[in-house]
Coordinates of C-alpha atoms and ligand atoms in Angstrom, one line a residue:
M1 CA -11.7 -2.9 53.9
L2 CA -11.3 -1.9 50.3
P3 CA -14.5 -0.5 48.8
I4 CA -16.4 -2.6 46.2
P5 CA -15.8 -1.0 42.8
Y6 CA -19.1 0.4 41.4
K7 CA -17.5 1.5 38.1
R8 CA -16.7 -1.7 36.3
P9 CA -15.4 -1.5 32.7
R10 CA -15.6 -5.3 32.6
R11 CA -19.5 -5.1 32.4
L12 CA -19.0 -4.2 28.8
R13 CA -16.6 -7.0 28.0
G14 CA -18.7 -10.0 29.2
S15 CA -19.6 -11.5 25.9
E16 CA -18.8 -11.2 22.2
A17 CA -22.3 -9.7 21.7
I18 CA -21.6 -6.8 24.1
R19 CA -18.0 -6.4 23.0
S20 CA -19.1 -6.1 19.4
M21 CA -21.8 -3.6 20.3
V22 CA -19.3 -1.2 22.0
R23 CA -16.4 -1.8 19.6
E24 CA -14.9 1.6 18.5
N25 CA -13.1 0.5 15.3
H26 CA -13.8 -2.0 12.6
L27 CA -11.8 -3.8 10.0
D28 CA -13.5 -4.8 6.8
A29 CA -12.5 -6.1 3.4
V30 CA -13.5 -2.7 1.8
D31 CA -10.6 -1.1 3.8
L32 CA -8.0 -3.2 2.0
I33 CA -6.0 -2.8 -1.2
S34 CA -4.0 -5.8 -2.5
P35 CA -0.7 -5.3 -4.3
I36 CA 0.1 -7.4 -7.4
F37 CA 3.6 -7.7 -9.0
V38 CA 3.4 -8.2 -12.8
I39 CA 6.1 -9.4 -15.2
N40 CA 6.3 -10.1 -18.9
G41 CA 5.7 -13.5 -20.4
V42 CA 2.8 -16.0 -20.1
D43 CA 1.4 -18.3 -17.6
R44 CA 4.1 -17.9 -15.0
A45 CA 3.9 -17.3 -11.2
E46 CA 7.3 -16.7 -9.6
A47 CA 7.4 -17.1 -5.8
I48 CA 9.1 -14.2 -4.0
T49 CA 11.1 -16.0 -1.3
S50 CA 11.4 -13.1 1.1
M51 CA 7.6 -12.7 1.0
P52 CA 6.0 -16.1 1.4
G53 CA 2.6 -16.3 -0.4
V54 CA 3.4 -13.4 -2.7
F55 CA 4.2 -13.9 -6.4
R56 CA 5.3 -12.2 -9.5
F57 CA 2.6 -12.9 -12.1
T58 CA 2.5 -12.7 -15.9
V59 CA -0.4 -10.6 -17.1
D60 CA -2.8 -13.6 -17.6
R61 CA -2.1 -14.9 -14.1
A62 CA -2.4 -11.3 -12.7
V63 CA -5.9 -11.2 -14.1
A64 CA -6.7 -14.4 -12.3
E65 CA -5.2 -13.0 -9.1
A66 CA -7.3 -9.8 -9.5
G67 CA -10.4 -12.0 -9.9
A68 CA -9.6 -13.8 -6.6
V69 CA -9.1 -10.4 -4.9
A70 CA -12.4 -9.1 -6.2
A71 CA -14.3 -12.3 -5.1
L72 CA -13.2 -11.6 -1.5
G73 CA -14.8 -8.2 -1.5
I74 CA -11.6 -6.2 -1.7
P75 CA -12.3 -3.1 -3.8
A76 CA -8.8 -2.4 -5.3
V77 CA -5.5 -3.7 -6.5
L78 CA -2.2 -1.8 -6.6
L79 CA 0.0 -2.9 -9.6
F80 CA 3.8 -2.9 -9.7
G81 CA 5.6 -3.7 -12.9
I82 CA 8.9 -5.4 -13.4
P83 CA 10.3 -4.9 -16.9
N84 CA 12.7 -7.1 -18.9
Q85 CA 15.0 -4.2 -19.7
K86 CA 16.3 -1.5 -17.4
D87 CA 18.1 1.6 -18.5
A88 CA 19.2 5.0 -17.1
R89 CA 16.0 6.8 -18.0
G90 CA 13.7 3.9 -17.1
S91 CA 12.4 3.9 -20.6
A92 CA 10.2 0.8 -20.2
A93 CA 8.1 2.5 -17.5
C94 CA 5.9 4.3 -20.0
D95 CA 5.9 1.6 -22.7
P96 CA 2.2 0.7 -23.6
G97 CA 3.4 -2.9 -24.4
E98 CA 5.0 -3.4 -20.9
A99 CA 3.5 -5.7 -18.2
V100 CA 1.8 -3.1 -16.1
Q101 CA 0.1 -1.3 -18.9
R102 CA -1.2 -4.6 -20.3
A103 CA -2.2 -5.8 -16.9
V104 CA -4.2 -2.7 -16.2
A105 CA -6.1 -3.1 -19.5
A106 CA -6.7 -6.8 -19.0
I107 CA -7.9 -6.5 -15.4
K108 CA -10.2 -3.6 -16.3
H109 CA -11.6 -5.7 -19.2
H110 CA -12.3 -8.7 -17.0
Y111 CA -13.3 -6.9 -13.8
P112 CA -14.5 -3.4 -14.7
D113 CA -15.7 -2.8 -11.2
L114 CA -12.4 -3.6 -9.5
L115 CA -10.4 -0.4 -9.0
V116 CA -6.9 -0.5 -10.5
I117 CA -4.2 1.6 -8.9
T118 CA -0.7 1.8 -10.3
D119 CA 2.5 2.7 -8.5
V120 CA 4.3 5.4 -10.5
C121 CA 8.1 5.4 -10.0
L122 CA 11.3 4.9 -11.9
C123 CA 13.2 2.6 -9.5
E124 CA 11.8 -0.7 -10.9
Y125 CA 12.7 0.5 -14.4
S126 CA 16.1 2.2 -14.0
D127 CA 19.4 0.4 -14.1
H128 CA 20.6 2.6 -11.2
G129 CA 17.6 1.7 -9.1
H130 CA 16.8 5.3 -8.0
C131 CA 13.4 6.8 -8.1
G132 CA 14.5 9.8 -10.2
L133 CA 16.9 10.5 -13.1
V134 CA 20.5 10.6 -12.1
K135 CA 23.4 12.9 -13.1
D136 CA 26.9 12.8 -11.6
G137 CA 25.7 10.8 -8.7
L138 CA 22.8 13.2 -7.8
I139 CA 19.1 12.4 -8.0
L140 CA 17.6 15.1 -10.2
N141 CA 14.3 16.6 -9.1
D142 CA 12.8 18.9 -11.8
E143 CA 14.1 16.8 -14.7
T144 CA 12.4 13.8 -13.3
L145 CA 8.9 15.4 -13.2
P146 CA 8.0 15.1 -16.9
R147 CA 9.1 11.5 -16.9
L148 CA 6.8 10.7 -13.9
A149 CA 4.0 12.5 -15.6
E150 CA 4.6 10.5 -18.8
I151 CA 4.5 7.2 -16.8
A152 CA 1.3 8.2 -15.0
L153 CA -0.3 9.1 -18.4
S154 CA 0.6 5.7 -19.9
H155 CA -1.1 4.0 -16.9
V156 CA -4.2 6.1 -17.2
R157 CA -4.4 5.6 -21.0
A158 CA -4.3 1.9 -20.3
G159 CA -7.3 2.3 -17.9
A160 CA -5.9 2.9 -14.4
D161 CA -8.5 4.5 -12.1
L162 CA -5.9 5.9 -9.7
V163 CA -2.2 6.6 -9.9
A164 CA 0.1 6.5 -6.9
P165 CA 3.4 8.3 -7.2
S166 CA 6.0 6.8 -4.8
D167 CA 9.1 8.6 -6.0
M168 CA 9.2 11.5 -3.4
M169 CA 10.3 14.1 -5.9
D170 CA 9.1 17.6 -5.0
G171 CA 6.3 18.8 -7.3
R172 CA 5.4 15.5 -8.9
V173 CA 1.7 15.6 -7.9
A174 CA 1.2 19.0 -9.7
A175 CA 3.2 17.7 -12.7
M176 CA 1.0 14.6 -12.9
R177 CA -2.3 16.4 -12.3
S178 CA -1.7 18.9 -15.1
A179 CA -0.5 16.2 -17.5
L180 CA -3.6 14.0 -16.8
D181 CA -6.0 17.0 -17.1
A182 CA -4.4 18.2 -20.3
E183 CA -5.4 14.8 -21.9
G184 CA -8.9 15.0 -20.5
F185 CA -8.3 12.5 -17.6
T186 CA -9.8 14.9 -15.1
D187 CA -11.7 12.0 -13.5
R188 CA -8.6 9.9 -12.5
A189 CA -7.4 10.3 -8.9
I190 CA -4.0 10.7 -7.4
I191 CA -3.1 8.8 -4.2
S192 CA 0.2 10.5 -3.2
Y193 CA 2.8 8.6 -1.2
A194 CA 3.2 12.0 0.4
V195 CA 4.7 10.7 3.7
K196 CA 7.2 8.0 2.7
Y197 CA 10.1 7.4 5.0
A198 CA 13.6 6.1 4.1
S199 CA 12.8 2.8 5.8
A200 CA 14.7 -0.5 6.2
F201 CA 11.3 -2.2 6.0
Y202 CA 11.3 -2.0 2.1
G203 CA 14.0 -4.7 1.9
P204 CA 11.9 -7.6 0.7
F205 CA 10.1 -5.4 -1.9
R206 CA 13.4 -4.4 -3.4
H207 CA 14.4 -8.0 -3.6
A208 CA 11.0 -8.7 -5.3
A209 CA 11.3 -5.9 -7.8
G210 CA 15.0 -5.9 -8.3
S211 CA 14.9 -2.2 -7.4
A212 CA 17.6 -1.7 -4.8
P213 CA 19.7 1.5 -5.5
Q214 CA 23.0 0.6 -7.2
F215 CA 24.8 3.4 -5.4
G216 CA 24.1 5.6 -2.4
C217 CA 20.7 5.5 -0.7
R218 CA 17.3 7.1 -0.9
R219 CA 17.7 9.5 2.0
T220 CA 18.0 12.6 -0.2
Y221 CA 14.4 12.1 -1.2
Q222 CA 12.6 9.8 1.2
M223 CA 11.9 11.2 4.7
D224 CA 14.0 10.9 7.9
P225 CA 12.3 8.4 10.3
A226 CA 12.8 10.9 13.1
N227 CA 10.4 13.5 11.7
V228 CA 6.7 14.1 12.1
R229 CA 6.2 17.8 11.6
E230 CA 7.8 17.3 8.2
A231 CA 5.1 14.7 7.4
L232 CA 2.4 17.3 7.9
R233 CA 4.3 19.7 5.6
E234 CA 4.6 17.0 2.9
A235 CA 0.9 16.1 3.2
T236 CA -0.2 19.7 3.0
L237 CA 2.0 20.4 0.0
D238 CA 0.6 17.4 -1.9
L239 CA -2.9 18.4 -1.2
E240 CA -2.2 21.9 -2.6
E241 CA -0.8 20.2 -5.7
G242 CA -4.0 18.3 -6.2
A243 CA -3.6 14.9 -4.4
D244 CA -6.9 13.2 -3.7
M245 CA -5.6 10.9 -1.0
I246 CA -2.5 10.9 1.2
M247 CA -0.5 7.9 2.1
V248 CA 1.8 7.2 5.1
K249 CA 4.4 4.5 4.6
P250 CA 5.4 2.3 6.3
A251 CA 2.5 1.7 8.7
L252 CA 3.5 -0.1 12.0
S253 CA 6.5 2.0 13.1
Y254 CA 4.6 5.1 12.1
L255 CA 1.2 4.8 13.7
D256 CA 1.7 8.2 15.4
V257 CA 2.4 9.8 12.0
I258 CA -0.9 8.3 10.7
R259 CA -2.7 9.9 13.6
A260 CA -1.1 13.2 13.1
V261 CA -1.8 13.2 9.4
R262 CA -5.4 12.1 10.0
E263 CA -5.9 15.2 12.2
T264 CA -4.4 17.5 9.7
V265 CA -5.9 16.6 6.3
D266 CA -9.6 16.2 5.3
V267 CA -9.0 13.6 2.5
P268 CA -8.8 9.8 2.9
V269 CA -5.6 8.6 4.6
V270 CA -4.1 5.5 3.2
T271 CA -1.3 3.5 4.9
Y272 CA 1.1 1.0 3.4
N273 CA 1.8 -2.1 5.5
V274 CA 5.1 -2.8 3.7
S275 CA 7.0 -5.8 2.7
G276 CA 9.3 -6.0 5.7
E277 CA 6.4 -5.8 8.1
Y278 CA 4.8 -8.6 6.1
A279 CA 7.9 -10.7 6.0
M280 CA 8.5 -10.6 9.8
V281 CA 5.0 -11.8 10.6
K282 CA 5.3 -14.6 8.0
A283 CA 8.6 -15.7 9.3
A284 CA 7.4 -15.8 12.9
A285 CA 4.2 -17.6 11.9
Q286 CA 6.0 -20.2 9.9
N287 CA 8.1 -21.0 12.9
G288 CA 4.9 -21.4 15.0
W289 CA 5.9 -18.5 17.3
I290 CA 2.8 -16.4 16.7
D291 CA -0.9 -17.0 15.7
E292 CA -0.8 -15.4 12.2
E293 CA -4.5 -14.7 11.9
R294 CA -4.8 -12.9 15.2
V295 CA -1.5 -11.0 14.8
V296 CA -2.4 -9.8 11.3
L297 CA -5.9 -8.7 12.3
E298 CA -4.6 -6.9 15.4
Q299 CA -2.0 -5.1 13.3
L300 CA -4.4 -4.1 10.6
L301 CA -6.9 -2.9 13.2
S302 CA -4.2 -0.8 14.9
M303 CA -3.7 1.0 11.6
K304 CA -7.5 1.8 11.5
R305 CA -7.4 2.9 15.1
A306 CA -4.5 5.2 14.3
G307 CA -6.6 6.9 11.7
A308 CA -6.0 5.1 8.4
D309 CA -9.1 4.8 6.2
L310 CA -7.5 2.4 3.8
I311 CA -4.6 -0.1 4.1
I312 CA -2.4 -1.5 1.3
T313 CA -1.3 -4.9 2.6
Y314 CA 0.1 -8.2 1.3
H315 CA -2.2 -9.8 3.9
A316 CA -5.3 -8.4 2.1
K317 CA -6.6 -11.7 0.7
D318 CA -5.9 -13.7 3.9
A319 CA -7.4 -11.0 6.1
A320 CA -10.6 -10.7 3.9
G321 CA -11.0 -14.4 4.1
W322 CA -10.6 -14.5 7.9
L323 CA -13.0 -11.6 8.3
Q324 CA -15.6 -13.3 6.2
R325 CA -15.3 -16.6 8.0
S326 CA -15.7 -15.0 11.4
K327 CA -18.7 -13.1 10.2
D328 CA -20.3 -16.3 8.9
K329 CA -19.5 -18.0 12.2
K330 CA -21.1 -15.3 14.3
I331 CA -24.2 -15.4 12.2
L332 CA -24.4 -19.1 12.6
E333 CA -23.8 -19.0 16.3
G334 CA -25.9 -15.9 17.0
S335 CA -22.8 -14.1 18.5
L336 CA -23.1 -16.1 21.7
D337 CA -19.5 -17.3 22.2
V338 CA -18.0 -15.7 25.3
Ligands
LIG1 C1 8.9 2.3 -5.3 C2 8.3 1.6 -4.1 C3 8.9 1.0 -3.0 C4 7.8 0.5 -2.3 C5 6.6 0.9 -2.9 N1 6.9 1.6 -4.0 C6 10.3 0.7 -2.7 C7 11.2 1.7 -2.3 O1 10.9 2.9 -2.2 O2 12.4 1.4 -2.1 C8 7.9 -0.4 -1.0 C9 6.8 -1.3 -0.8 C10 7.1 -2.4 0.2 O3 8.2 -2.5 0.9 O4 6.2 -3.2 0.4 N2 9.5 3.5 -5.0

């Protein structure tokens, strides 16, 4: 006869009350950051077809979107700008009259407590679509640094609380830190996209921002998906240069990297649940193949479990709404559903 098991893990799974008591990881609206794409013009919202539910907003509409984000208890937005004009140097990127700079100021004016983070990069603003300056088909590193610092400064002058460089040039964090400090912006933080892979999951974003490289690829500056030791080197370097938080991007195919970075650095770790990850879930949900709410919450929780403190995600508003609803329901029902 088989012995009766006297160690029974199922004892701690019998009801939602006990499951919630022994739960190891939690997801909350305060963990989330909601991206917003901004364009020039007025009162327009352009649907991004490859990212159902995501729009390009004019500044006035971006302010309304930021208000909706804040009302859900999400503490921060991440702004991306799409200019009218692109050129080789990405000149529009540091224009105080451009969409991002105006959106930062308008959002901070209407919602001073909502944190505004800006993406700092050249690819949305350059006609070649690369994240740095280009000469003879090569992506220049050191020549790009002052441009990036200038862009970060223009965002911070407009009121950005944090800047997030996503270009992957070497030395950009130090260049930005000293430029910000030189103008007295010692209080503004840098979230470094320190660990950014050359990923196929950025496809829908590039469609949204019109930022696909016009020649070559990003593999000379973004990381090889095969590497994890290199991620730790990147994270350590950016901390030495003055980064306040470290980002790992994308999220779902890199949960092991999030864990490794979490165990190496002592600053907050952010992960970016990118456009391709979002698009796949949306497509399957629209076909009725998966339960969108459960899949999204499971994926976001897996990022927390891997060690991320914060998650940038296009699901942020939906997730915050679902989390609030289930909290309300539990309170109403006294957590008694089994
Ligand atoms: C700009 C940038 C990209 C993303 C964030 N900042 C695109 C890229 O590097 O090609 C991707 C975000 C996403 O896919 O959701 N450098």
